[in-house]
mmCIF file of C-alpha atoms and ligand atoms in Angstrom:
data_model
loop_
_atom_site.group_PDB
_atom_site.id
_atom_site.type_symbol
_atom_site.label_atom_id
_atom_site.label_comp_id
_atom_site.label_asym_id
_atom_site.label_seq_id
_atom_site.Cartn_x
_atom_site.Cartn_y
_atom_site.Cartn_z
ATOM 1 C CA UNK C 1 -77.284 264.332 37.405
ATOM 2 C CA UNK C 2 -79.038 261.162 39.214
ATOM 3 C CA UNK C 3 -79.421 260.978 42.960
ATOM 4 C CA UNK C 4 -76.756 258.983 44.445
ATOM 5 C CA UNK C 5 -77.442 255.819 46.021
ATOM 6 C CA UNK C 6 -76.998 254.866 49.656
ATOM 7 C CA UNK C 7 -73.475 253.436 50.691
ATOM 8 C CA UNK C 8 -71.179 252.011 48.310
ATOM 9 C CA UNK C 9 -71.755 247.457 48.888
ATOM 10 C CA UNK C 10 -69.636 245.855 51.053
ATOM 11 C CA UNK C 11 -66.470 244.618 49.349
ATOM 12 C CA UNK C 12 -65.931 240.766 49.041
ATOM 13 C CA UNK C 13 -64.399 238.529 51.456
ATOM 14 C CA UNK C 14 -61.322 238.603 49.211
ATOM 15 C CA UNK C 15 -61.008 242.479 48.589
ATOM 16 C CA UNK C 16 -58.465 243.057 51.412
ATOM 17 C CA UNK C 17 -55.643 241.619 49.421
ATOM 18 C CA UNK C 18 -55.969 243.614 46.054
ATOM 19 C CA UNK C 19 -55.189 247.497 46.287
ATOM 20 C CA UNK C 20 -58.256 248.640 44.432
ATOM 21 C CA UNK C 21 -59.715 251.906 45.782
ATOM 22 C CA UNK C 22 -62.483 250.261 48.375
ATOM 23 C CA UNK C 23 -64.134 253.734 47.401
ATOM 24 C CA UNK C 24 -64.837 252.525 43.792
ATOM 25 C CA UNK C 25 -66.912 249.876 43.163
ATOM 26 C CA UNK C 26 -64.749 248.131 40.305
ATOM 27 C CA UNK C 27 -66.152 246.407 37.614
ATOM 28 C CA UNK C 28 -63.853 246.408 35.032
ATOM 29 C CA UNK C 29 -61.041 243.832 35.801
ATOM 30 C CA UNK C 30 -61.211 242.651 31.673
ATOM 31 C CA UNK C 31 -59.387 246.376 30.847
ATOM 32 C CA UNK C 32 -56.070 245.990 33.058
ATOM 33 C CA UNK C 33 -56.172 243.008 35.583
ATOM 34 C CA UNK C 34 -55.865 243.834 38.918
ATOM 35 C CA UNK C 35 -52.846 242.493 41.161
ATOM 36 C CA UNK C 36 -52.727 241.275 45.157
ATOM 37 C CA UNK C 37 -50.716 242.556 47.943
ATOM 38 C CA UNK C 38 -49.167 239.159 48.316
ATOM 39 C CA UNK C 39 -48.711 239.121 44.324
ATOM 40 C CA UNK C 40 -46.757 242.543 44.485
ATOM 41 C CA UNK C 41 -44.713 241.596 47.124
ATOM 42 C CA UNK C 42 -43.463 238.559 44.760
ATOM 43 C CA UNK C 43 -42.778 240.940 42.332
ATOM 44 C CA UNK C 44 -40.619 243.321 44.732
ATOM 45 C CA UNK C 45 -38.602 240.106 46.229
ATOM 46 C CA UNK C 46 -37.697 239.167 42.673
ATOM 47 C CA UNK C 47 -36.471 242.556 42.197
ATOM 48 C CA UNK C 48 -34.819 242.989 44.974
ATOM 49 C CA UNK C 49 -32.992 239.693 44.123
ATOM 50 C CA UNK C 50 -32.104 240.978 41.058
ATOM 51 C CA UNK C 51 -30.793 244.099 42.646
ATOM 52 C CA UNK C 52 -28.777 242.213 45.293
ATOM 53 C CA UNK C 53 -26.220 240.897 42.489
ATOM 54 C CA UNK C 54 -26.931 242.045 38.956
ATOM 55 C CA UNK C 55 -24.660 240.387 37.541
ATOM 56 C CA UNK C 56 -25.067 237.032 38.894
ATOM 57 C CA UNK C 57 -28.977 237.404 38.211
ATOM 58 C CA UNK C 58 -28.707 238.502 34.820
ATOM 59 C CA UNK C 59 -26.517 236.004 33.883
ATOM 60 C CA UNK C 60 -27.433 233.276 35.657
ATOM 61 C CA UNK C 61 -30.047 233.050 37.903
ATOM 62 C CA UNK C 62 -32.621 234.677 35.580
ATOM 63 C CA UNK C 63 -32.777 231.717 33.402
ATOM 64 C CA UNK C 64 -34.326 229.046 36.019
ATOM 65 C CA UNK C 65 -36.896 231.930 37.211
ATOM 66 C CA UNK C 66 -38.007 232.241 33.764
ATOM 67 C CA UNK C 67 -38.451 228.356 33.281
ATOM 68 C CA UNK C 68 -40.304 228.270 36.509
ATOM 69 C CA UNK C 69 -42.921 230.865 34.918
ATOM 70 C CA UNK C 70 -43.181 228.487 31.709
ATOM 71 C CA UNK C 71 -43.864 225.747 33.391
ATOM 72 C CA UNK C 72 -46.452 226.991 35.987
ATOM 73 C CA UNK C 73 -48.222 228.656 32.495
ATOM 74 C CA UNK C 74 -47.891 225.884 30.167
ATOM 75 C CA UNK C 75 -49.520 223.424 32.421
ATOM 76 C CA UNK C 76 -52.035 226.121 33.081
ATOM 77 C CA UNK C 77 -53.105 226.302 29.272
ATOM 78 C CA UNK C 78 -52.062 223.264 28.329
ATOM 79 C CA UNK C 79 -48.848 223.346 26.141
ATOM 80 C CA UNK C 80 -45.295 221.931 26.362
ATOM 81 C CA UNK C 81 -43.452 224.606 28.291
ATOM 82 C CA UNK C 82 -40.553 225.160 25.959
ATOM 83 C CA UNK C 83 -43.081 226.253 23.232
ATOM 84 C CA UNK C 84 -44.014 229.414 25.038
ATOM 85 C CA UNK C 85 -41.913 232.488 25.291
ATOM 86 C CA UNK C 86 -42.689 235.808 27.766
ATOM 87 C CA UNK C 87 -43.752 239.394 25.945
ATOM 88 C CA UNK C 88 -44.588 242.414 27.414
ATOM 89 C CA UNK C 89 -48.651 242.317 26.448
ATOM 90 C CA UNK C 90 -50.879 240.597 23.752
ATOM 91 C CA UNK C 91 -50.148 243.874 21.598
ATOM 92 C CA UNK C 92 -46.839 242.999 21.614
ATOM 93 C CA UNK C 93 -47.234 238.999 21.145
ATOM 94 C CA UNK C 94 -49.603 239.742 17.826
ATOM 95 C CA UNK C 95 -46.914 242.457 16.753
ATOM 96 C CA UNK C 96 -44.108 239.462 16.994
ATOM 97 C CA UNK C 97 -45.989 237.200 14.894
ATOM 98 C CA UNK C 98 -47.251 239.661 12.218
ATOM 99 C CA UNK C 99 -43.419 240.518 11.651
ATOM 100 C CA UNK C 100 -42.472 237.001 11.387
ATOM 101 C CA UNK C 101 -45.342 235.229 9.539
ATOM 102 C CA UNK C 102 -44.228 235.381 5.762
ATOM 103 C CA UNK C 103 -47.223 236.658 3.689
ATOM 104 C CA UNK C 104 -47.164 236.884 -0.039
ATOM 105 C CA UNK C 105 -48.673 239.468 -2.164
ATOM 106 C CA UNK C 106 -52.733 238.841 -2.912
ATOM 107 C CA UNK C 107 -52.714 237.186 0.251
ATOM 108 C CA UNK C 108 -56.013 237.869 2.452
ATOM 109 C CA UNK C 109 -55.773 238.094 6.599
ATOM 110 C CA UNK C 110 -59.343 237.507 8.047
ATOM 111 C CA UNK C 111 -60.180 238.857 11.524
ATOM 112 C CA UNK C 112 -63.621 240.534 12.898
ATOM 113 C CA UNK C 113 -65.401 243.522 13.160
ATOM 114 C CA UNK C 114 -64.634 242.910 17.377
ATOM 115 C CA UNK C 115 -61.163 242.101 16.823
ATOM 116 C CA UNK C 116 -58.769 244.381 19.527
ATOM 117 C CA UNK C 117 -57.934 247.711 17.660
ATOM 118 C CA UNK C 118 -54.099 247.524 18.327
ATOM 119 C CA UNK C 119 -53.549 243.554 17.357
ATOM 120 C CA UNK C 120 -55.453 244.450 13.966
ATOM 121 C CA UNK C 121 -53.318 247.551 13.286
ATOM 122 C CA UNK C 122 -50.431 245.655 13.701
ATOM 123 C CA UNK C 123 -51.704 242.500 11.303
ATOM 124 C CA UNK C 124 -52.510 245.964 8.641
ATOM 125 C CA UNK C 125 -49.227 247.243 8.704
ATOM 126 C CA UNK C 126 -48.011 243.627 8.098
ATOM 127 C CA UNK C 127 -50.468 243.221 5.194
ATOM 128 C CA UNK C 128 -49.376 246.727 3.862
ATOM 129 C CA UNK C 129 -46.081 245.597 3.588
ATOM 130 C CA UNK C 130 -46.461 242.248 2.030
ATOM 131 C CA UNK C 131 -48.949 243.381 -0.400
ATOM 132 C CA UNK C 132 -51.397 241.822 1.297
ATOM 133 C CA UNK C 133 -55.258 242.948 2.632
ATOM 134 C CA UNK C 134 -57.413 242.360 5.396
ATOM 135 C CA UNK C 135 -60.895 240.865 5.529
ATOM 136 C CA UNK C 136 -63.022 242.270 8.121
ATOM 137 C CA UNK C 137 -66.105 239.763 9.212
ATOM 138 C CA UNK C 138 -68.967 240.837 10.984
ATOM 139 C CA UNK C 139 -69.382 239.028 14.405
ATOM 140 C CA UNK C 140 -73.400 238.803 15.634
ATOM 141 C CA UNK C 141 -74.562 240.814 17.998
ATOM 142 C CA UNK C 142 -77.116 240.381 19.872
ATOM 143 C CA UNK C 143 -78.681 236.805 19.497
ATOM 144 C CA UNK C 144 -75.508 235.114 19.384
ATOM 145 C CA UNK C 145 -75.172 231.714 19.133
ATOM 146 C CA UNK C 146 -71.801 229.508 18.267
ATOM 147 C CA UNK C 147 -73.313 227.930 15.231
ATOM 148 C CA UNK C 148 -73.843 231.393 14.023
ATOM 149 C CA UNK C 149 -70.404 232.670 14.546
ATOM 150 C CA UNK C 150 -68.816 229.134 13.289
ATOM 151 C CA UNK C 151 -70.688 229.930 9.649
ATOM 152 C CA UNK C 152 -70.481 233.442 9.760
ATOM 153 C CA UNK C 153 -66.460 233.191 9.756
ATOM 154 C CA UNK C 154 -66.211 230.035 8.024
ATOM 155 C CA UNK C 155 -68.893 231.898 5.418
ATOM 156 C CA UNK C 156 -66.255 235.174 5.177
ATOM 157 C CA UNK C 157 -63.080 232.825 3.739
ATOM 158 C CA UNK C 158 -62.381 233.111 0.580
ATOM 159 C CA UNK C 159 -59.324 231.354 -1.982
ATOM 160 C CA UNK C 160 -57.226 234.218 -0.719
ATOM 161 C CA UNK C 161 -57.545 233.742 2.943
ATOM 162 C CA UNK C 162 -54.030 232.526 4.744
ATOM 163 C CA UNK C 163 -54.538 233.544 7.743
ATOM 164 C CA UNK C 164 -56.801 234.405 10.433
ATOM 165 C CA UNK C 165 -57.169 236.362 13.972
ATOM 166 C CA UNK C 166 -59.654 235.061 16.482
ATOM 167 C CA UNK C 167 -60.013 236.536 19.542
ATOM 168 C CA UNK C 168 -60.552 233.759 22.479
ATOM 169 C CA UNK C 169 -62.810 236.097 24.365
ATOM 170 C CA UNK C 170 -63.990 238.785 22.257
ATOM 171 C CA UNK C 171 -63.014 242.114 24.125
ATOM 172 C CA UNK C 172 -65.827 244.477 23.573
ATOM 173 C CA UNK C 173 -68.611 241.483 23.451
ATOM 174 C CA UNK C 174 -67.156 239.487 26.538
ATOM 175 C CA UNK C 175 -68.282 236.493 24.653
ATOM 176 C CA UNK C 176 -65.774 233.388 24.054
ATOM 177 C CA UNK C 177 -65.127 232.260 20.224
ATOM 178 C CA UNK C 178 -65.772 228.652 19.222
ATOM 179 C CA UNK C 179 -61.881 228.454 18.618
ATOM 180 C CA UNK C 180 -61.805 224.445 18.656
ATOM 181 C CA UNK C 181 -64.237 224.110 16.077
ATOM 182 C CA UNK C 182 -63.216 227.112 14.147
ATOM 183 C CA UNK C 183 -59.310 226.411 14.463
ATOM 184 C CA UNK C 184 -59.306 223.135 12.449
ATOM 185 C CA UNK C 185 -61.751 224.133 9.813
ATOM 186 C CA UNK C 186 -59.883 226.920 9.065
ATOM 187 C CA UNK C 187 -56.878 224.824 8.865
ATOM 188 C CA UNK C 188 -58.540 222.057 6.668
ATOM 189 C CA UNK C 189 -58.645 225.385 4.190
ATOM 190 C CA UNK C 190 -55.054 225.869 4.539
ATOM 191 C CA UNK C 191 -55.426 228.964 6.666
ATOM 192 C CA UNK C 192 -53.464 229.391 9.962
ATOM 193 C CA UNK C 193 -54.627 231.255 13.041
ATOM 194 C CA UNK C 194 -53.768 233.660 15.452
ATOM 195 C CA UNK C 195 -55.396 233.136 18.650
ATOM 196 C CA UNK C 196 -55.965 236.617 20.447
ATOM 197 C CA UNK C 197 -55.911 235.001 24.334
ATOM 198 C CA UNK C 198 -55.931 238.694 25.887
ATOM 199 C CA UNK C 199 -58.488 236.954 27.988
ATOM 200 C CA UNK C 200 -57.547 233.602 28.449
ATOM 201 C CA UNK C 201 -55.168 232.302 31.398
ATOM 202 C CA UNK C 202 -57.111 232.563 34.515
ATOM 203 C CA UNK C 203 -59.904 233.587 32.666
ATOM 204 C CA UNK C 204 -61.598 230.828 30.897
ATOM 205 C CA UNK C 205 -60.200 226.894 30.767
ATOM 206 C CA UNK C 206 -57.357 226.371 27.832
ATOM 207 C CA UNK C 207 -56.126 223.965 25.815
ATOM 208 C CA UNK C 208 -53.670 224.832 23.361
ATOM 209 C CA UNK C 209 -52.069 221.227 22.413
ATOM 210 C CA UNK C 210 -55.607 220.446 21.142
ATOM 211 C CA UNK C 211 -56.920 223.410 19.723
ATOM 212 C CA UNK C 212 -53.776 223.527 17.900
ATOM 213 C CA UNK C 213 -53.360 227.416 16.373
ATOM 214 C CA UNK C 214 -50.062 228.480 14.873
ATOM 215 C CA UNK C 215 -49.734 230.896 17.312
ATOM 216 C CA UNK C 216 -51.121 231.926 20.301
ATOM 217 C CA UNK C 217 -50.792 235.062 23.035
ATOM 218 C CA UNK C 218 -52.626 236.081 25.749
ATOM 219 C CA UNK C 219 -52.044 237.785 29.025
ATOM 220 C CA UNK C 220 -51.036 237.359 32.380
ATOM 221 C CA UNK C 221 -51.775 240.293 33.600
ATOM 222 C CA UNK C 222 -55.590 240.213 33.044
ATOM 223 C CA UNK C 223 -56.817 237.164 34.881
ATOM 224 C CA UNK C 224 -53.540 235.791 36.137
ATOM 225 C CA UNK C 225 -53.639 239.058 38.512
ATOM 226 C CA UNK C 226 -49.710 239.548 37.345
ATOM 227 C CA UNK C 227 -47.724 242.447 37.132
ATOM 228 C CA UNK C 228 -48.680 244.468 34.056
ATOM 229 C CA UNK C 229 -46.078 243.773 31.318
ATOM 230 C CA UNK C 230 -46.602 239.936 31.855
ATOM 231 C CA UNK C 231 -47.451 238.005 28.884
ATOM 232 C CA UNK C 232 -46.845 234.969 26.634
ATOM 233 C CA UNK C 233 -46.401 233.869 23.082
ATOM 234 C CA UNK C 234 -46.679 230.290 21.848
ATOM 235 C CA UNK C 235 -45.555 229.419 18.225
ATOM 236 C CA UNK C 236 -46.470 225.910 17.248
ATOM 237 C CA UNK C 237 -43.312 223.511 17.043
ATOM 238 C CA UNK C 238 -43.223 223.460 13.613
ATOM 239 C CA UNK C 239 -43.205 227.290 12.994
ATOM 240 C CA UNK C 240 -40.286 228.171 15.669
ATOM 241 C CA UNK C 241 -37.332 227.811 13.498
ATOM 242 C CA UNK C 242 -36.581 230.958 12.331
ATOM 243 C CA UNK C 243 -38.957 233.110 14.648
ATOM 244 C CA UNK C 244 -37.039 236.216 15.839
ATOM 245 C CA UNK C 245 -38.451 238.489 18.824
ATOM 246 C CA UNK C 246 -39.009 242.440 17.639
ATOM 247 C CA UNK C 247 -35.616 243.048 18.960
ATOM 248 C CA UNK C 248 -32.348 241.443 18.180
ATOM 249 C CA UNK C 249 -29.779 240.932 21.074
ATOM 250 C CA UNK C 250 -26.215 240.447 22.028
ATOM 251 C CA UNK C 251 -26.741 236.721 20.755
ATOM 252 C CA UNK C 252 -28.791 237.018 17.153
ATOM 253 C CA UNK C 253 -25.890 236.146 15.211
ATOM 254 C CA UNK C 254 -26.174 232.636 16.267
ATOM 255 C CA UNK C 255 -29.019 231.637 18.787
ATOM 256 C CA UNK C 256 -28.880 228.505 18.507
ATOM 257 C CA UNK C 257 -25.021 228.383 20.083
ATOM 258 C CA UNK C 258 -26.316 230.676 22.740
ATOM 259 C CA UNK C 259 -29.174 228.571 23.651
ATOM 260 C CA UNK C 260 -26.649 225.370 24.417
ATOM 261 C CA UNK C 261 -25.085 227.458 26.727
ATOM 262 C CA UNK C 262 -28.395 228.336 28.466
ATOM 263 C CA UNK C 263 -29.970 224.807 28.145
ATOM 264 C CA UNK C 264 -32.818 226.180 25.859
ATOM 265 C CA UNK C 265 -34.066 226.100 22.203
ATOM 266 C CA UNK C 266 -32.595 229.577 20.261
ATOM 267 C CA UNK C 267 -36.226 230.350 20.302
ATOM 268 C CA UNK C 268 -36.344 230.544 23.925
ATOM 269 C CA UNK C 269 -32.704 232.285 24.391
ATOM 270 C CA UNK C 270 -33.800 235.191 21.892
ATOM 271 C CA UNK C 271 -36.850 236.043 23.667
ATOM 272 C CA UNK C 272 -35.446 235.319 27.418
ATOM 273 C CA UNK C 273 -32.928 238.008 26.939
ATOM 274 C CA UNK C 274 -33.909 240.746 24.802
ATOM 275 C CA UNK C 275 -31.781 243.436 26.359
ATOM 276 C CA UNK C 276 -31.295 244.626 29.950
ATOM 277 C CA UNK C 277 -34.846 244.731 31.200
ATOM 278 C CA UNK C 278 -37.320 244.461 34.275
ATOM 279 C CA UNK C 279 -38.036 240.217 33.879
ATOM 280 C CA UNK C 280 -39.599 240.690 37.043
ATOM 281 C CA UNK C 281 -43.350 240.412 35.890
ATOM 282 C CA UNK C 282 -42.753 237.023 34.044
ATOM 283 C CA UNK C 283 -40.948 235.492 36.979
ATOM 284 C CA UNK C 284 -44.116 236.696 39.489
ATOM 285 C CA UNK C 285 -46.382 234.782 36.724
ATOM 286 C CA UNK C 286 -45.741 231.545 38.512
ATOM 287 C CA UNK C 287 -46.042 233.282 41.852
ATOM 288 C CA UNK C 288 -49.343 234.575 40.747
ATOM 289 C CA UNK C 289 -50.676 231.069 39.585
ATOM 290 C CA UNK C 290 -49.408 229.648 43.010
ATOM 291 C CA UNK C 291 -51.206 231.927 44.482
ATOM 292 C CA UNK C 292 -54.576 232.079 42.804
ATOM 293 C CA UNK C 293 -54.786 228.469 43.067
ATOM 294 C CA UNK C 294 -53.941 228.131 46.438
ATOM 295 C CA UNK C 295 -57.631 230.240 47.110
ATOM 296 C CA UNK C 296 -59.530 227.244 46.258
ATOM 297 C CA UNK C 297 -59.947 223.615 46.759
ATOM 298 C CA UNK C 298 -59.706 222.878 43.208
ATOM 299 C CA UNK C 299 -57.110 225.699 42.136
ATOM 300 C CA UNK C 300 -57.530 227.624 39.107
ATOM 301 C CA UNK C 301 -60.833 225.571 37.896
ATOM 302 C CA UNK C 302 -61.861 226.857 41.026
ATOM 303 C CA UNK C 303 -61.423 230.157 40.488
ATOM 304 C CA UNK C 304 -62.400 230.450 37.051
ATOM 305 C CA UNK C 305 -65.834 228.516 38.105
ATOM 306 C CA UNK C 306 -66.002 231.765 41.092
ATOM 307 C CA UNK C 307 -65.807 234.442 38.847
ATOM 308 C CA UNK C 308 -68.075 233.034 35.973
ATOM 309 C CA UNK C 309 -70.838 232.369 38.492
ATOM 310 C CA UNK C 310 -70.789 236.062 40.244
ATOM 311 C CA UNK C 311 -70.712 236.800 37.050
ATOM 312 C CA UNK C 312 -73.758 235.239 36.027
ATOM 313 C CA UNK C 313 -75.582 236.455 39.315
ATOM 314 C CA UNK C 314 -74.511 240.231 37.797
ATOM 315 C CA UNK C 315 -75.580 239.261 34.689
ATOM 316 C CA UNK C 316 -78.917 238.407 35.978
ATOM 317 C CA UNK C 317 -79.690 241.326 37.993
ATOM 318 C CA UNK C 318 -79.023 244.113 34.765
ATOM 319 C CA UNK C 319 -81.264 241.438 32.332
ATOM 320 C CA UNK C 320 -83.829 242.472 35.153
ATOM 321 C CA UNK C 321 -83.485 245.804 35.121
ATOM 322 C CA UNK C 322 -82.939 246.324 31.396
ATOM 323 C CA UNK C 323 -85.631 243.828 30.904
ATOM 324 C CA UNK C 324 -83.889 242.271 28.075
ATOM 325 C CA UNK C 325 -83.416 238.521 27.176
ATOM 326 C CA UNK C 326 -79.750 237.358 27.297
ATOM 327 C CA UNK C 327 -77.669 238.231 24.481
ATOM 328 C CA UNK C 328 -75.995 235.083 24.543
ATOM 329 C CA UNK C 329 -75.835 232.103 26.054
ATOM 330 C CA UNK C 330 -74.210 231.354 29.402
ATOM 331 C CA UNK C 331 -71.772 228.398 28.098
ATOM 332 C CA UNK C 332 -70.344 230.903 25.800
ATOM 333 C CA UNK C 333 -69.403 233.309 28.528
ATOM 334 C CA UNK C 334 -66.350 233.537 31.354
ATOM 335 C CA UNK C 335 -66.051 236.122 33.786
ATOM 336 C CA UNK C 336 -67.282 238.725 31.612
ATOM 337 C CA UNK C 337 -70.566 239.906 30.099
ATOM 338 C CA UNK C 338 -71.644 242.472 27.534
ATOM 339 C CA UNK C 339 -75.098 243.498 27.752
ATOM 340 C CA UNK C 340 -77.029 245.926 25.397
ATOM 341 C CA UNK C 341 -77.908 249.043 27.137
ATOM 342 C CA UNK C 342 -80.345 250.413 24.325
ATOM 343 C CA UNK C 343 -83.436 250.621 26.232
ATOM 344 C CA UNK C 344 -81.615 253.634 28.329
ATOM 345 C CA UNK C 345 -82.265 257.142 26.428
ATOM 346 C CA UNK C 346 -78.996 258.728 27.245
ATOM 347 C CA UNK C 347 -75.728 258.345 25.022
ATOM 348 C CA UNK C 348 -72.786 256.496 26.247
ATOM 349 C CA UNK C 349 -70.895 259.241 27.152
ATOM 350 C CA UNK C 350 -73.370 260.233 29.537
ATOM 351 C CA UNK C 351 -74.312 256.960 31.098
ATOM 352 C CA UNK C 352 -70.627 256.337 31.273
ATOM 353 C CA UNK C 353 -69.635 259.996 33.250
ATOM 354 C CA UNK C 354 -72.608 259.467 35.750
ATOM 355 C CA UNK C 355 -71.924 256.229 36.422
ATOM 356 C CA UNK C 356 -68.467 256.856 37.580
ATOM 357 C CA UNK C 357 -69.103 260.378 38.855
ATOM 358 C CA UNK C 358 -72.576 260.255 40.683
ATOM 359 C CA UNK C 359 -72.316 256.324 41.670
ATOM 360 C CA UNK C 360 -68.718 255.571 41.813
ATOM 361 C CA UNK C 361 -68.724 252.291 39.210
ATOM 362 C CA UNK C 362 -66.318 252.168 37.104
ATOM 363 C CA UNK C 363 -67.738 249.667 34.293
ATOM 364 C CA UNK C 364 -67.015 250.203 30.449
ATOM 365 C CA UNK C 365 -70.038 251.539 28.232
ATOM 366 C CA UNK C 366 -69.198 251.504 24.887
ATOM 367 C CA UNK C 367 -70.621 250.978 21.974
ATOM 368 C CA UNK C 368 -70.612 247.718 20.249
ATOM 369 C CA UNK C 369 -68.855 246.809 16.706
ATOM 370 C CA UNK C 370 -72.522 247.284 15.154
ATOM 371 C CA UNK C 371 -72.575 251.106 16.760
ATOM 372 C CA UNK C 372 -75.206 249.992 19.789
ATOM 373 C CA UNK C 373 -74.773 250.931 23.002
ATOM 374 C CA UNK C 374 -73.029 248.382 25.487
ATOM 375 C CA UNK C 375 -72.228 247.711 29.080
ATOM 376 C CA UNK C 376 -69.610 245.412 30.061
ATOM 377 C CA UNK C 377 -68.958 243.648 33.723
ATOM 378 C CA UNK C 378 -66.369 242.040 34.712
ATOM 379 C CA UNK C 379 -65.974 239.365 37.618
ATOM 380 C CA UNK C 380 -63.012 238.862 39.946
ATOM 381 C CA UNK C 381 -62.453 238.145 43.467
ATOM 382 C CA UNK C 382 -62.736 240.889 44.713
ATOM 383 C CA UNK C 383 -66.240 241.768 43.443
ATOM 384 C CA UNK C 384 -69.772 241.007 45.124
ATOM 385 C CA UNK C 385 -72.847 239.744 43.980
ATOM 386 C CA UNK C 386 -74.236 243.203 45.981
ATOM 387 C CA UNK C 387 -72.206 245.586 43.512
ATOM 388 C CA UNK C 388 -73.958 244.312 40.639
ATOM 389 C CA UNK C 389 -77.128 244.878 42.336
ATOM 390 C CA UNK C 390 -76.220 248.483 43.060
ATOM 391 C CA UNK C 391 -75.203 248.750 39.443
ATOM 392 C CA UNK C 392 -78.529 247.769 38.458
ATOM 393 C CA UNK C 393 -80.054 250.517 40.835
ATOM 394 C CA UNK C 394 -77.893 253.478 39.374
ATOM 395 C CA UNK C 395 -78.995 252.362 35.939
ATOM 396 C CA UNK C 396 -82.325 252.409 37.232
ATOM 397 C CA UNK C 397 -81.792 256.088 38.297
ATOM 398 C CA UNK C 398 -80.515 256.762 34.999
ATOM 399 C CA UNK C 399 -83.737 255.857 33.430
ATOM 400 C CA UNK C 400 -85.699 257.656 35.689
HETATM 401 C C1 PLP D 501 -58.977 240.989 22.732
HETATM 402 C C2 PLP D 501 -57.846 241.615 23.374
HETATM 403 N N1 PLP D 501 -56.634 241.403 22.997
HETATM 404 C C3 PLP D 501 -55.301 242.073 23.133
HETATM 405 C C4 PLP D 501 -55.380 243.230 23.660
HETATM 406 C C5 PLP D 501 -54.543 244.043 24.290
HETATM 407 O O1 PLP D 501 -54.098 243.489 25.087
HETATM 408 P P1 PLP D 501 -52.460 244.313 26.086
HETATM 409 O O2 PLP D 501 -53.188 245.952 26.227
HETATM 410 O O3 PLP D 501 -52.193 243.814 27.012
HETATM 411 O O4 PLP D 501 -51.586 244.056 24.691
HETATM 412 C C6 PLP D 501 -56.793 243.148 24.687
HETATM 413 C C7 PLP D 501 -56.872 244.175 25.773
HETATM 414 O O5 PLP D 501 -57.913 244.408 26.702
HETATM 415 C C8 PLP D 501 -57.814 242.681 23.999
HETATM 416 O O6 PLP D 501 -58.893 242.304 25.065
#
């Protein structure tokens, strides 16, 4: 057991807004997000409004409230609101795409070795059913550059490649893929892109309309701090006709006609009511954006810049103690940063357990897709620079 450090570092001024246990140094916003008190209260208000008059809520009131969140999200990720629908998580987003996108026998889907497993699994099932296959390309790690990524991914394209899934921010390696270059390059070769932006809204600036992927899914329950079960799916206009939710509901036999009743497209209508459900996570997305935007003079841009700068200060503290060069240029990072920890002699499970049990630090310690040990830090409002210094000192005691 490594010797315990002194007292835990002071939390940030924003920490009292969050429900997170103050006795844990929580450096893992990236895995599940964390809600603020304000956001949980907003969700509670939506739930109570529903429970006061359920028929009014489900038959009338929920629709404009869904549109309110759709507008707030559309303006953040830069797309027409009506091209967005809500799903419970990015996994469901990819599963919906996998079910709807037509594949022919022999087609190939290109993914990276750092694709999120749940999303990759849904594509594999779709490929199996269609007699298609999934081709995996290895992302660079460490010594990462945008050019290297572009060459690596484009070099893995074959004449059979028809669909490609790219993470906007790669979960395990923490870096952003140059999607603004990759998506048009792939499309020039007849390949459509699924953009997995689970770490997207509120994490780094997004511009769906300019990037123009066929499909985008992203979580609001990560970097927008929305309640769990709040995510979106964007489908490019030319692919929306006949794009159906995984679960068909009452109006599935004539969604166009039903959509006229609720003043929306068949695409919006079918996703907006997929059976009785708690839609409060979706409705709270607008409140989460509003609250986060209110904290900085320049709104969400300010929040993203704050979290990125904090993450970089944390990275510097860790590079120092690990005595390594940065594996990824700063320009490819947002509020997440992964570092190689091969200089520590323990295995990843022992490091993880020591950090959690001896030092009360929650931080992911994993193996990278290439099998090498890594650690990923996240930076969100409730974190402070002192917490990363504390982590650095904890790693130092492990080395000793
Ligand atoms: C890149 C990426 N895609 C998809 C997911 C899955 O998100 P969810 O569990 O909300 O479906 C994650 C989760 O961390 C992720 O990092």
